Amino acid sequence: MNEMHEKISAALDIIEHCSSLTVLTGAGISAESGVPTFRGKEGLWRNFRSEDLATPEAFWNNPKLVWEWYDWRRNAARDAKPNPGHFALAELEDQKKKFTLITQNIDGLHQLAGSRNIIEMHGNIWQIRCTKCGDVQQSHKVPLDEIPPRCGLCNEIGRPNVVWFGEIIPMEVIDRSLKAVEECEVMLIVGTSGIVEPAASMGLVAKQTGKTVIEINLEYTPNSPLFDLTILGKSGEILPLLFTSRKVYS
Ligand code: BV8
Ligand code: ZN
């Protein structure tokens, strides 16, 4: 049996025998749905780096430019459908006594796949938050009617309801995420480069509190040496192999 199959069967055994599972996903799980990853070359827009646009400074300096970037990303995500990786996590949730899905993604594909106990650490690209009165509206309008969009209540400009670099992640979100890590037996880390904090430290907390951590990625990441298993490959192909599906897909 080659190394990949050995790792898959080891991971299958670990996941099958755990009753409490916490998963952390990043942009990589949506790559096979056609959503550009954050740092991959396909994620580049007009040669800007994501980190340079996803900040409050960039927004207040040029709200139109930052909103054109989000409009481009909403357009890229609009036709995206969940892939077998998203569906596998939704089915795993049904099979586990305790299951929490922490995602760094803002594309909403986990919800579409049927996942329920989701923590969106970095917000959601389909929500617009007023910069003045804080009103949050769902909007799937692509392209946006006006850029930047305006609040329906106070007419101030809206912003994407996401957490930018340099912005605090709400303590309630951090607390829920840490609790999910502390309470699980096994943590699965899928499709994240492990660069962005505090999400990237979740795997470290899991190891420090004695959990088994399995990583799925196309390549090794800076945190891979910490983890029990790193399975190299596409999450849409690997995740469905990590449990015995009880659903009959037509
Ligand atoms: C904060 C929303 C407190 C916007 C995003 C230490 C402590 C605290 C803060 C920091 C710290 N060190 C640095 C910081 C600052 C900063 C940070 O982490 N900077 C990085 C660049 C070093 N953190 C913050 O500012 C956070 N705030 O901690 O507040 C504070 C505040 C100020 C000062 C001190 C403390 C807020 C971070 C949130 C930023 N917002 N997104 C938007 O999306 O527009 S983060 C952004 O990166 C996306 O959400 C994205 O999901 C996330 C992580 O990226 P990945 O998901 O990992 O995506 P990436 O493209 O990098 O990698 C994809 C991976 O998938 C690759 O590994 C690839 O190999 C793999 N892959 C590809 N295809 C597949 C695949 N794997 C499997 N299958 C495939 N098919
Ligand atoms: Zn308002």
PDB file of N, CA, C and O in Angstrom, residues 60-105:
ATOM      1  N   TRP A  60     -11.019  52.943   3.487  1.00  0.00           N
ATOM      2  CA  TRP A  60     -11.307  54.382   3.701  1.00  0.00           C
ATOM      3  C   TRP A  60     -10.493  55.250   2.745  1.00  0.00           C
ATOM      4  O   TRP A  60     -10.921  56.351   2.382  1.00  0.00           O
ATOM      5  N   ASN A  61      -9.379  54.710   2.288  1.00  0.00           N
ATOM      6  CA  ASN A  61      -8.573  55.460   1.329  1.00  0.00           C
ATOM      7  C   ASN A  61      -9.233  55.473  -0.048  1.00  0.00           C
ATOM      8  O   ASN A  61      -9.225  56.467  -0.756  1.00  0.00           O
ATOM      9  N   ASN A  62      -9.877  54.335  -0.377  1.00  0.00           N
ATOM     10  CA  ASN A  62     -10.508  54.243  -1.711  1.00  0.00           C
ATOM     11  C   ASN A  62     -11.630  53.205  -1.678  1.00  0.00           C
ATOM     12  O   ASN A  62     -11.456  52.074  -2.164  1.00  0.00           O
ATOM     13  N   PRO A  63     -12.781  53.579  -1.067  1.00  0.00           N
ATOM     14  CA  PRO A  63     -13.879  52.606  -0.950  1.00  0.00           C
ATOM     15  C   PRO A  63     -14.324  52.040  -2.296  1.00  0.00           C
ATOM     16  O   PRO A  63     -14.659  50.858  -2.400  1.00  0.00           O
ATOM     17  N   LYS A  64     -14.255  52.859  -3.336  1.00  0.00           N
ATOM     18  CA  LYS A  64     -14.675  52.382  -4.664  1.00  0.00           C
ATOM     19  C   LYS A  64     -13.768  51.233  -5.132  1.00  0.00           C
ATOM     20  O   LYS A  64     -14.241  50.184  -5.564  1.00  0.00           O
ATOM     21  N   LEU A  65     -12.462  51.405  -5.009  1.00  0.00           N
ATOM     22  CA  LEU A  65     -11.516  50.364  -5.461  1.00  0.00           C
ATOM     23  C   LEU A  65     -11.743  49.075  -4.682  1.00  0.00           C
ATOM     24  O   LEU A  65     -11.853  47.984  -5.267  1.00  0.00           O
ATOM     25  N   VAL A  66     -11.842  49.188  -3.360  1.00  0.00           N
ATOM     26  CA  VAL A  66     -12.002  47.967  -2.532  1.00  0.00           C
ATOM     27  C   VAL A  66     -13.323  47.291  -2.850  1.00  0.00           C
ATOM     28  O   VAL A  66     -13.401  46.059  -2.978  1.00  0.00           O
ATOM     29  N   TRP A  67     -14.359  48.111  -3.090  1.00  0.00           N
ATOM     30  CA  TRP A  67     -15.629  47.497  -3.445  1.00  0.00           C
ATOM     31  C   TRP A  67     -15.596  46.861  -4.867  1.00  0.00           C
ATOM     32  O   TRP A  67     -16.214  45.832  -5.117  1.00  0.00           O
ATOM     33  N   GLU A  68     -14.803  47.421  -5.771  1.00  0.00           N
ATOM     34  CA  GLU A  68     -14.676  46.792  -7.107  1.00  0.00           C
ATOM     35  C   GLU A  68     -14.039  45.408  -6.953  1.00  0.00           C
ATOM     36  O   GLU A  68     -14.408  44.441  -7.620  1.00  0.00           O
ATOM     37  N   TRP A  69     -13.084  45.293  -5.988  1.00  0.00           N
ATOM     38  CA  TRP A  69     -12.437  43.996  -5.740  1.00  0.00           C
ATOM     39  C   TRP A  69     -13.464  43.007  -5.186  1.00  0.00           C
ATOM     40  O   TRP A  69     -13.582  41.875  -5.666  1.00  0.00           O
ATOM     41  N   TYR A  70     -14.275  43.481  -4.211  1.00  0.00           N
ATOM     42  CA  TYR A  70     -15.281  42.572  -3.641  1.00  0.00           C
ATOM     43  C   TYR A  70     -16.364  42.226  -4.664  1.00  0.00           C
ATOM     44  O   TYR A  70     -16.859  41.102  -4.716  1.00  0.00           O
ATOM     45  N   ASP A  71     -16.689  43.189  -5.518  1.00  0.00           N
ATOM     46  CA  ASP A  71     -17.694  42.907  -6.552  1.00  0.00           C
ATOM     47  C   ASP A  71     -17.157  41.814  -7.491  1.00  0.00           C
ATOM     48  O   ASP A  71     -17.860  40.882  -7.869  1.00  0.00           O
ATOM     49  N   TRP A  72     -15.845  41.884  -7.793  1.00  0.00           N
ATOM     50  CA  TRP A  72     -15.188  40.879  -8.643  1.00  0.00           C
ATOM     51  C   TRP A  72     -15.218  39.526  -7.929  1.00  0.00           C
ATOM     52  O   TRP A  72     -15.553  38.491  -8.537  1.00  0.00           O
ATOM     53  N   ARG A  73     -14.957  39.496  -6.629  1.00  0.00           N
ATOM     54  CA  ARG A  73     -14.963  38.238  -5.883  1.00  0.00           C
ATOM     55  C   ARG A  73     -16.379  37.698  -5.745  1.00  0.00           C
ATOM     56  O   ARG A  73     -16.613  36.485  -5.827  1.00  0.00           O
ATOM     57  N   ARG A  74     -17.356  38.596  -5.550  1.00  0.00           N
ATOM     58  CA  ARG A  74     -18.763  38.130  -5.476  1.00  0.00           C
ATOM     59  C   ARG A  74     -19.177  37.537  -6.809  1.00  0.00           C
ATOM     60  O   ARG A  74     -19.831  36.492  -6.885  1.00  0.00           O
ATOM     61  N   ASN A  75     -18.700  38.168  -7.885  1.00  0.00           N
ATOM     62  CA  ASN A  75     -19.014  37.646  -9.209  1.00  0.00           C
ATOM     63  C   ASN A  75     -18.393  36.258  -9.399  1.00  0.00           C
ATOM     64  O   ASN A  75     -19.034  35.330  -9.892  1.00  0.00           O
ATOM     65  N   ALA A  76     -17.131  36.104  -8.930  1.00  0.00           N
ATOM     66  CA  ALA A  76     -16.438  34.803  -9.049  1.00  0.00           C
ATOM     67  C   ALA A  76     -17.142  33.755  -8.201  1.00  0.00           C
ATOM     68  O   ALA A  76     -17.247  32.592  -8.568  1.00  0.00           O
ATOM     69  N   ALA A  77     -17.693  34.178  -7.071  1.00  0.00           N
ATOM     70  CA  ALA A  77     -18.318  33.204  -6.153  1.00  0.00           C
ATOM     71  C   ALA A  77     -19.785  32.961  -6.484  1.00  0.00           C
ATOM     72  O   ALA A  77     -20.359  31.940  -6.101  1.00  0.00           O
ATOM     73  N   ARG A  78     -20.394  33.854  -7.258  1.00  0.00           N
ATOM     74  CA  ARG A  78     -21.857  33.773  -7.498  1.00  0.00           C
ATOM     75  C   ARG A  78     -22.253  32.425  -8.099  1.00  0.00           C
ATOM     76  O   ARG A  78     -23.192  31.788  -7.663  1.00  0.00           O
ATOM     77  N   ASP A  79     -21.522  31.971  -9.098  1.00  0.00           N
ATOM     78  CA  ASP A  79     -21.923  30.729  -9.792  1.00  0.00           C
ATOM     79  C   ASP A  79     -21.286  29.504  -9.144  1.00  0.00           C
ATOM     80  O   ASP A  79     -21.475  28.393  -9.601  1.00  0.00           O
ATOM     81  N   ALA A  80     -20.509  29.749  -8.070  1.00  0.00           N
ATOM     82  CA  ALA A  80     -19.818  28.607  -7.430  1.00  0.00           C
ATOM     83  C   ALA A  80     -20.835  27.722  -6.721  1.00  0.00           C
ATOM     84  O   ALA A  80     -21.795  28.186  -6.116  1.00  0.00           O
ATOM     85  N   LYS A  81     -20.595  26.439  -6.849  1.00  0.00           N
ATOM     86  CA  LYS A  81     -21.454  25.455  -6.149  1.00  0.00           C
ATOM     87  C   LYS A  81     -20.561  24.693  -5.156  1.00  0.00           C
ATOM     88  O   LYS A  81     -19.365  24.506  -5.426  1.00  0.00           O
ATOM     89  N   PRO A  82     -21.159  24.206  -4.070  1.00  0.00           N
ATOM     90  CA  PRO A  82     -20.344  23.387  -3.160  1.00  0.00           C
ATOM     91  C   PRO A  82     -19.767  22.187  -3.922  1.00  0.00           C
ATOM     92  O   PRO A  82     -20.401  21.657  -4.848  1.00  0.00           O
ATOM     93  N   ASN A  83     -18.574  21.757  -3.536  1.00  0.00           N
ATOM     94  CA  ASN A  83     -17.959  20.590  -4.177  1.00  0.00           C
ATOM     95  C   ASN A  83     -18.011  19.405  -3.228  1.00  0.00           C
ATOM     96  O   ASN A  83     -18.451  19.559  -2.073  1.00  0.00           O
ATOM     97  N   PRO A  84     -17.588  18.208  -3.646  1.00  0.00           N
ATOM     98  CA  PRO A  84     -17.683  17.024  -2.767  1.00  0.00           C
ATOM     99  C   PRO A  84     -17.008  17.212  -1.403  1.00  0.00           C
ATOM    100  O   PRO A  84     -17.419  16.597  -0.418  1.00  0.00           O
ATOM    101  N   GLY A  85     -16.058  18.120  -1.315  1.00  0.00           N
ATOM    102  CA  GLY A  85     -15.421  18.387  -0.009  1.00  0.00           C
ATOM    103  C   GLY A  85     -16.386  19.060   0.948  1.00  0.00           C
ATOM    104  O   GLY A  85     -16.534  18.656   2.111  1.00  0.00           O
ATOM    105  N   HIS A  86     -17.126  20.057   0.450  1.00  0.00           N
ATOM    106  CA  HIS A  86     -18.136  20.722   1.295  1.00  0.00           C
ATOM    107  C   HIS A  86     -19.232  19.729   1.711  1.00  0.00           C
ATOM    108  O   HIS A  86     -19.639  19.683   2.873  1.00  0.00           O
ATOM    109  N   PHE A  87     -19.681  18.932   0.748  1.00  0.00           N
ATOM    110  CA  PHE A  87     -20.773  17.976   1.055  1.00  0.00           C
ATOM    111  C   PHE A  87     -20.313  16.902   2.052  1.00  0.00           C
ATOM    112  O   PHE A  87     -21.060  16.486   2.932  1.00  0.00           O
ATOM    113  N   ALA A  88     -19.047  16.502   1.915  1.00  0.00           N
ATOM    114  CA  ALA A  88     -18.528  15.478   2.845  1.00  0.00           C
ATOM    115  C   ALA A  88     -18.553  16.000   4.276  1.00  0.00           C
ATOM    116  O   ALA A  88     -18.958  15.294   5.206  1.00  0.00           O
ATOM    117  N   LEU A  89     -18.192  17.276   4.459  1.00  0.00           N
ATOM    118  CA  LEU A  89     -18.194  17.847   5.823  1.00  0.00           C
ATOM    119  C   LEU A  89     -19.622  17.955   6.351  1.00  0.00           C
ATOM    120  O   LEU A  89     -19.880  17.715   7.529  1.00  0.00           O
ATOM    121  N   ALA A  90     -20.558  18.270   5.470  1.00  0.00           N
ATOM    122  CA  ALA A  90     -21.961  18.363   5.915  1.00  0.00           C
ATOM    123  C   ALA A  90     -22.472  16.982   6.340  1.00  0.00           C
ATOM    124  O   ALA A  90     -23.167  16.834   7.351  1.00  0.00           O
ATOM    125  N   GLU A  91     -22.052  15.947   5.622  1.00  0.00           N
ATOM    126  CA  GLU A  91     -22.513  14.586   5.976  1.00  0.00           C
ATOM    127  C   GLU A  91     -21.819  14.098   7.253  1.00  0.00           C
ATOM    128  O   GLU A  91     -22.440  13.467   8.112  1.00  0.00           O
ATOM    129  N   LEU A  92     -20.536  14.449   7.387  1.00  0.00           N
ATOM    130  CA  LEU A  92     -19.808  14.073   8.617  1.00  0.00           C
ATOM    131  C   LEU A  92     -20.483  14.689   9.837  1.00  0.00           C
ATOM    132  O   LEU A  92     -20.591  14.056  10.897  1.00  0.00           O
ATOM    133  N   GLU A  93     -20.993  15.896   9.676  1.00  0.00           N
ATOM    134  CA  GLU A  93     -21.646  16.579  10.814  1.00  0.00           C
ATOM    135  C   GLU A  93     -22.831  15.751  11.303  1.00  0.00           C
ATOM    136  O   GLU A  93     -23.064  15.606  12.499  1.00  0.00           O
ATOM    137  N   ASP A  94     -23.556  15.134  10.349  1.00  0.00           N
ATOM    138  CA  ASP A  94     -24.721  14.316  10.738  1.00  0.00           C
ATOM    139  C   ASP A  94     -24.296  13.078  11.515  1.00  0.00           C
ATOM    140  O   ASP A  94     -25.063  12.512  12.270  1.00  0.00           O
ATOM    141  N   GLN A  95     -23.049  12.641  11.293  1.00  0.00           N
ATOM    142  CA  GLN A  95     -22.626  11.360  11.886  1.00  0.00           C
ATOM    143  C   GLN A  95     -21.930  11.522  13.241  1.00  0.00           C
ATOM    144  O   GLN A  95     -21.638  10.536  13.904  1.00  0.00           O
ATOM    145  N   LYS A  96     -21.643  12.781  13.610  1.00  0.00           N
ATOM    146  CA  LYS A  96     -20.867  12.978  14.846  1.00  0.00           C
ATOM    147  C   LYS A  96     -21.727  13.545  15.963  1.00  0.00           C
ATOM    148  O   LYS A  96     -22.607  14.363  15.710  1.00  0.00           O
ATOM    149  N   LYS A  97     -21.439  13.112  17.204  1.00  0.00           N
ATOM    150  CA  LYS A  97     -22.191  13.625  18.351  1.00  0.00           C
ATOM    151  C   LYS A  97     -21.948  15.139  18.481  1.00  0.00           C
ATOM    152  O   LYS A  97     -22.848  15.924  18.672  1.00  0.00           O
ATOM    153  N   LYS A  98     -20.685  15.521  18.341  1.00  0.00           N
ATOM    154  CA  LYS A  98     -20.328  16.952  18.399  1.00  0.00           C
ATOM    155  C   LYS A  98     -19.524  17.302  17.159  1.00  0.00           C
ATOM    156  O   LYS A  98     -18.575  16.584  16.820  1.00  0.00           O
ATOM    157  N   PHE A  99     -19.926  18.385  16.493  1.00  0.00           N
ATOM    158  CA  PHE A  99     -19.237  18.782  15.263  1.00  0.00           C
ATOM    159  C   PHE A  99     -19.287  20.301  15.144  1.00  0.00           C
ATOM    160  O   PHE A  99     -20.352  20.911  15.269  1.00  0.00           O
ATOM    161  N   THR A 100     -18.125  20.919  14.972  1.00  0.00           N
ATOM    162  CA  THR A 100     -18.084  22.374  14.715  1.00  0.00           C
ATOM    163  C   THR A 100     -17.222  22.628  13.487  1.00  0.00           C
ATOM    164  O   THR A 100     -16.148  22.040  13.346  1.00  0.00           O
ATOM    165  N   LEU A 101     -17.754  23.474  12.605  1.00  0.00           N
ATOM    166  CA  LEU A 101     -17.002  23.850  11.404  1.00  0.00           C
ATOM    167  C   LEU A 101     -16.605  25.322  11.526  1.00  0.00           C
ATOM    168  O   LEU A 101     -17.456  26.214  11.515  1.00  0.00           O
ATOM    169  N   ILE A 102     -15.316  25.545  11.709  1.00  0.00           N
ATOM    170  CA  ILE A 102     -14.791  26.923  11.750  1.00  0.00           C
ATOM    171  C   ILE A 102     -14.260  27.219  10.351  1.00  0.00           C
ATOM    172  O   ILE A 102     -13.437  26.457   9.838  1.00  0.00           O
ATOM    173  N   THR A 103     -14.794  28.271   9.714  1.00  0.00           N
ATOM    174  CA  THR A 103     -14.272  28.561   8.388  1.00  0.00           C
ATOM    175  C   THR A 103     -13.712  29.970   8.305  1.00  0.00           C
ATOM    176  O   THR A 103     -14.255  30.893   8.917  1.00  0.00           O
ATOM    177  N   GLN A 104     -12.623  30.108   7.572  1.00  0.00           N
ATOM    178  CA  GLN A 104     -12.051  31.429   7.280  1.00  0.00           C
ATOM    179  C   GLN A 104     -12.680  31.988   6.012  1.00  0.00           C
ATOM    180  O   GLN A 104     -12.490  33.142   5.674  1.00  0.00           O
ATOM    181  N   ASN A 105     -13.430  31.136   5.325  1.00  0.00           N
ATOM    182  CA  ASN A 105     -13.987  31.527   4.035  1.00  0.00           C
ATOM    183  C   ASN A 105     -15.215  32.403   4.220  1.00  0.00           C
ATOM    184  O   ASN A 105     -15.939  32.278   5.203  1.00  0.00           O
TER     185      ASN A 105
END
